[in-house]
XYZ file of C-alpha atoms in Angstrom:
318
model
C 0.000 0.000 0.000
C 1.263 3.709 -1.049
C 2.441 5.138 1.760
C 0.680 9.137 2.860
C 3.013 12.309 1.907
C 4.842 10.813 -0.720
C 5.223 14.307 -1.715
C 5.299 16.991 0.130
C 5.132 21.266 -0.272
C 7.498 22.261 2.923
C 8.103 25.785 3.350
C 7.405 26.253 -0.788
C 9.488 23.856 -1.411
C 8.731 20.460 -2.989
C 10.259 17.331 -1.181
C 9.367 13.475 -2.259
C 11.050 11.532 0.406
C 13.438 8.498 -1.662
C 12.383 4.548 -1.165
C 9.942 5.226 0.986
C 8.007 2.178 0.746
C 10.581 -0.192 0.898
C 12.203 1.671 3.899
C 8.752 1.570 5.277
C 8.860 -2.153 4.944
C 11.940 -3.495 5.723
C 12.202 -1.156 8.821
C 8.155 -1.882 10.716
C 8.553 -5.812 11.636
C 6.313 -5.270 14.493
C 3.561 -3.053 14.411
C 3.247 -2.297 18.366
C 6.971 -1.791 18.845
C 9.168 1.206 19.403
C 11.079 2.617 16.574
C 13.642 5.572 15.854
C 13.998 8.332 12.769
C 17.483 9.205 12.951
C 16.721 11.613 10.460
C 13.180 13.575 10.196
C 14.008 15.782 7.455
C 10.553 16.825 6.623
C 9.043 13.932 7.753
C 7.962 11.986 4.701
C 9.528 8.353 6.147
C 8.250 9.083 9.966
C 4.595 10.349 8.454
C 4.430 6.715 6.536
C 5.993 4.854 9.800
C 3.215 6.112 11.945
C 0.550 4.935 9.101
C 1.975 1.604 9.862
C 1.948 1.337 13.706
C -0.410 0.456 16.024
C -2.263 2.197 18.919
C 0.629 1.196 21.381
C 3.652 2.013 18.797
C 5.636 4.627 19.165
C 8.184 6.801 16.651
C 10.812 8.888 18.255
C 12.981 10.766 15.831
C 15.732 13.614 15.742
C 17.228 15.777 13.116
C 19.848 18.633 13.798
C 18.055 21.222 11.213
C 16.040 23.375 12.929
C 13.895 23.773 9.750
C 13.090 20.271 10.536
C 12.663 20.432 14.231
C 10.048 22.807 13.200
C 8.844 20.717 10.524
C 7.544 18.529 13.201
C 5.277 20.765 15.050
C 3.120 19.861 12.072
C 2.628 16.196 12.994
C 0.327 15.958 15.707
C 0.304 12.410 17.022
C 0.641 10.950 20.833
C 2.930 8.708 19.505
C 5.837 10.821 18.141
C 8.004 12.699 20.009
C 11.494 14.408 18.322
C 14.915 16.011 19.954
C 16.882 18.448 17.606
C 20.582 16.944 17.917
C 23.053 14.820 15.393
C 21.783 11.410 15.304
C 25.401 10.586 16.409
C 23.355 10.964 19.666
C 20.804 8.448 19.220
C 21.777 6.026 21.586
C 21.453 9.134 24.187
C 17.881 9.462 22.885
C 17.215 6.352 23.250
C 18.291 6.247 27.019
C 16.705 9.438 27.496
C 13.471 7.973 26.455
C 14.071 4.452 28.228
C 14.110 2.214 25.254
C 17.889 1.570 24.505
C 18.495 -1.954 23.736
C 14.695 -1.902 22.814
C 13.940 -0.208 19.912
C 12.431 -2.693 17.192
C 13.943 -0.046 14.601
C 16.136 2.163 13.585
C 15.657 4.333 10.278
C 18.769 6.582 8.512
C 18.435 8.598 5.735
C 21.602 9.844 4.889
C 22.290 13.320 3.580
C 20.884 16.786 2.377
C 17.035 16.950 1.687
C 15.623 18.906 -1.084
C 14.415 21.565 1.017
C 17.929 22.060 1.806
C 19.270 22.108 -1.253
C 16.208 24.019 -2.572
C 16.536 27.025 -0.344
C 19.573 29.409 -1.170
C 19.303 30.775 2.458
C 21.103 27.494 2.747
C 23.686 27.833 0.520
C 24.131 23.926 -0.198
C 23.603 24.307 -3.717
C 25.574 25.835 -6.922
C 22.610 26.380 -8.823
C 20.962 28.924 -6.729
C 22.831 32.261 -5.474
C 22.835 32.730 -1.692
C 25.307 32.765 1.522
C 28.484 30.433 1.491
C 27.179 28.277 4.332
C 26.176 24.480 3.888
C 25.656 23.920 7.726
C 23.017 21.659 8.664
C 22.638 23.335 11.963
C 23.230 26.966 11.191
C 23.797 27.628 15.084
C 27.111 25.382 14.588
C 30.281 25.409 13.269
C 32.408 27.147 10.563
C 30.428 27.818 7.278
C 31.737 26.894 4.045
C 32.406 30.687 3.584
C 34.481 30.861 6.946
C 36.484 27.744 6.305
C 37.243 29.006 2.453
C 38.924 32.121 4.405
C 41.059 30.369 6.623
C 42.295 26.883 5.086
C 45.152 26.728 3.742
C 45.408 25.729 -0.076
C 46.401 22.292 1.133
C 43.890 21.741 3.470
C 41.064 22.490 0.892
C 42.753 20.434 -1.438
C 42.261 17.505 0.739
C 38.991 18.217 1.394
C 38.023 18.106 -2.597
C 39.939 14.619 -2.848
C 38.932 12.974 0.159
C 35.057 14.008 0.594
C 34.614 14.588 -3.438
C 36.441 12.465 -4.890
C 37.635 15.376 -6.968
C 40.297 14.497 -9.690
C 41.773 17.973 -9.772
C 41.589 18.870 -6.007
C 44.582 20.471 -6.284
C 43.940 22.840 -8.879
C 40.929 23.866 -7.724
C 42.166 24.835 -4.376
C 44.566 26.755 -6.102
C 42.301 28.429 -8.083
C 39.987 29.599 -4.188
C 43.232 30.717 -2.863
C 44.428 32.787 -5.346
C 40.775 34.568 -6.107
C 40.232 34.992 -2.516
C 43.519 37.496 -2.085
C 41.418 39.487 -3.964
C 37.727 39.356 -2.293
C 37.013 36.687 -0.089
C 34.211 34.181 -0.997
C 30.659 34.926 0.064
C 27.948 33.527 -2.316
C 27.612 30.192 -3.851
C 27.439 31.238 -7.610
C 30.977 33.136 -6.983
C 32.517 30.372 -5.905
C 30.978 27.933 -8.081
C 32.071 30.231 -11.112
C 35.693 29.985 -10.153
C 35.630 26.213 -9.755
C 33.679 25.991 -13.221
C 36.664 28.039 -14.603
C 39.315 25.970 -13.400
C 38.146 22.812 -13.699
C 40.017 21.507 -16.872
C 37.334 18.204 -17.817
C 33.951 18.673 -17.343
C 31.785 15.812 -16.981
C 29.078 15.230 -19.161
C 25.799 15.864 -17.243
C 27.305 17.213 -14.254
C 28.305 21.286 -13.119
C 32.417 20.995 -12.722
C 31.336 22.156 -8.958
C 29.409 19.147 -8.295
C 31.943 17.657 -6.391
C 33.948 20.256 -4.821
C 30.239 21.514 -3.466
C 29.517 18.003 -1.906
C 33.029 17.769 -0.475
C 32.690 20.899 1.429
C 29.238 20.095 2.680
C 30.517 16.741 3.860
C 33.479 17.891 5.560
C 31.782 20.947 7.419
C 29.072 18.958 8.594
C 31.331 15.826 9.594
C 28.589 13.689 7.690
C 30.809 10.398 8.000
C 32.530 10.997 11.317
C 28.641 11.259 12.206
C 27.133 8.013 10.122
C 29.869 6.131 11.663
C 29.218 7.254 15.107
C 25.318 6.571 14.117
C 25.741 3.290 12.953
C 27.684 1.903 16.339
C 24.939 3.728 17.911
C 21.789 2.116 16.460
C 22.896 -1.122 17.317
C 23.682 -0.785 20.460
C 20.298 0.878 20.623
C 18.492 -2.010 19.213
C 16.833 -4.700 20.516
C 17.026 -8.802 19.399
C 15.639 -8.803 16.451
C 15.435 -4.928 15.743
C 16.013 -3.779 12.233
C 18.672 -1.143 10.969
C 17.924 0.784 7.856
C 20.008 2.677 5.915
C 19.423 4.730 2.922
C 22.693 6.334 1.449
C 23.217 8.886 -1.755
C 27.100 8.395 -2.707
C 29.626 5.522 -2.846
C 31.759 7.228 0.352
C 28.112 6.437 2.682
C 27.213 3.318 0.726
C 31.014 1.970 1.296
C 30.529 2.800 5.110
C 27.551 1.068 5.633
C 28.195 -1.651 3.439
C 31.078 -2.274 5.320
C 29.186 -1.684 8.724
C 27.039 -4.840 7.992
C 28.905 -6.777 6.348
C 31.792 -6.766 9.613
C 28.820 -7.610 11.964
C 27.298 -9.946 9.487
C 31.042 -11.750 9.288
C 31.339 -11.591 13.105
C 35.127 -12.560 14.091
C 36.711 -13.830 10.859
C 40.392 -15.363 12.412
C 38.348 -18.609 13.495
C 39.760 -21.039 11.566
C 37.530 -22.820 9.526
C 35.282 -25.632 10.608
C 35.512 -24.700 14.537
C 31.658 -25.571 15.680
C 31.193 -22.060 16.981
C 27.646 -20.660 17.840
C 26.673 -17.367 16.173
C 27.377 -15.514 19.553
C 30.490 -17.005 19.885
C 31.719 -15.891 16.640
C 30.676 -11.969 17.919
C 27.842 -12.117 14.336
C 25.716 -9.299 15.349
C 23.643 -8.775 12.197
C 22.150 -10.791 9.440
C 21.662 -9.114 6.210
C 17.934 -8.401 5.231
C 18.594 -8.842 1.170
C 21.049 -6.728 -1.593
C 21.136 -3.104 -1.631
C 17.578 -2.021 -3.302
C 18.239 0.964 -5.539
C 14.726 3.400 -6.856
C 12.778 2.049 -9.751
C 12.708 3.876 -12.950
C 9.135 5.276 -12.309
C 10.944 6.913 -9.176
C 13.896 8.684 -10.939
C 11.473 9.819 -13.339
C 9.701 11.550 -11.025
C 12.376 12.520 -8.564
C 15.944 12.353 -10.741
C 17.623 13.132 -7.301
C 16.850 9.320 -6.288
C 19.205 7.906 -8.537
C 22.184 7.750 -6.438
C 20.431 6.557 -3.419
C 20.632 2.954 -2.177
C 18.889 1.526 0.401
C 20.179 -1.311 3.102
C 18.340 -3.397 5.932
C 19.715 -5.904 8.321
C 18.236 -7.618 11.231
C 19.876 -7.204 15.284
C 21.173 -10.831 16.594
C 19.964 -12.040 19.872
């Protein structure tokens, strides 16, 4: 069954949340049970959880964007409750709340939203002009504008290889430090400008700032310091037979939570073979719920932003 909101209008800007469904599924194994939105965004995945619980379920969920935080004062229902903090924090949610170690799910959806990326307040994106910022939580941290003044041409280099996979990081970051002896950076159609001018081999179909953007977006908002953190989190948070789902929109979050399962999944792996060892004993933690599920064509169609995005579910050990 279609799950509600599929689409949404949130502050005048369209949102259609990615895999819904088959989050929806994989993640609700037990209709009475307690589960956790790591990431509320605009609510499209917790809106379609709570059409699936019972009277006794419960959602809790957290997101670090205030827009989000007030998002959420447009669901009214007893049985959702939200916290504005990283979901780095879950597992301090969870105890907060009484249910670590008993939550029958845990739901992460990796990344910027399209709100975020729609508003130029934001300054995520190259295609709209507004402040160099990119912070999630605007109350926090450098912005992109702040860190562009300060790094040194090294350190921004590194931060176009490592979080953008950027083939030219190093001219590129050449190309920010010598513009910015002249006027510092300030709007995200400046700098993307400069990067478009420097960047020697476009790609076909994507702005030669693509990467460099998502790099510094990545970096500011320590997006895989905190999905790392989140994933050691959830399943400690989890109870015996809890699911953990994960839906990820490039190969430097897939790896990580690929990874993530497939090490619990393994369990300890210097045993030598054909030692009669019990799952426990081996330390197996997870068991994979199925291959990574990717968005239909029907979905990219209507939402090209879903084509990167990759969805995957395993099930908590006793």
């Amino acid at each position: 069954m279609p799950s509600p909101d599929a689409e949404q209008v949130v502050s005048g800007f369209r949102h259609a949340s990615v895999l819904l469904d088959g989050a929806v599924e994989a993640l609700v194994n037990d209709p009475e049970g307690v589960y956790l939105d790591g990431t509320f965004g605009r609510g499209g995945h917790s809106r379609a959880v709570l059409a699936r619980l019972g009277a006794s379920g419960r959602l809790l969920a957290m997101d670090r964007d205030p827009q989000a935080i007030e998002e959420a004062r447009h669901l009214d229902d007893p049985r959702f409750s939200i916290t504005q903090r990283d979901f780095a924090r879950l597992g301090e949610f969870a105890r907060e709340q009484g249910v670590h170690g008993k939550l029958a799910g845990v739901l992460l959806d990796v990344g910027v939203s399209s709100p975020q990326l729609d508003d130029p307040e934001r300054g995520f994106s190259f295609m709209r002009d507004g402040p160099l910022d990119m912070r999630m939580d605007p109350s926090h941290g450098q912005s992109a504008a702040d860190f562009l003044v300060h790094a040194k041409e090294s350190e921004i280099a590194q931060v176009f290889k490592t979080y953008g996979e950027e083939r030219f990081a190093k001219r590129l970051a050449r190309a920010v430090v010598e513009r910015r002896s002249e006027k510092p950076f300030e709007r995200t159609v400046d700098l993307a400008e400069v990067l478009k001018a420097a960047h020697p081999a476009w790609e076909k179909g994507k702005h030669p700032a693509t990467r460099a953007f998502q790099a510094l977006r990545i970096y500011l908002n320590q997006e895989l310091e905190q999905l790392d953190a989140a994933l050691e989190a959830a399943l400690e948070a989890l109870a015996p037979g809890g699911h953990l789902v994960v839906i990820s929109f490039h190969s430097l979050e897939d790896r990580r939570v690929k990874r993530f399962i497939r090490r619990h999944v393994r369990g300890d792996t210097d045993v030598p073979r054909g030692v009669p060892l019990r799952d426990d004993q081996l330390n197996r933690r997870l068991v994979g719920l199925g291959k990574g599920q990717r968005p239909g064509p029907s979905e990219i169609d209507a939402n090209p932003r879903a084509r990167s995005a990759v969805m995957r579910a395993a099930r908590k050990l006793a």
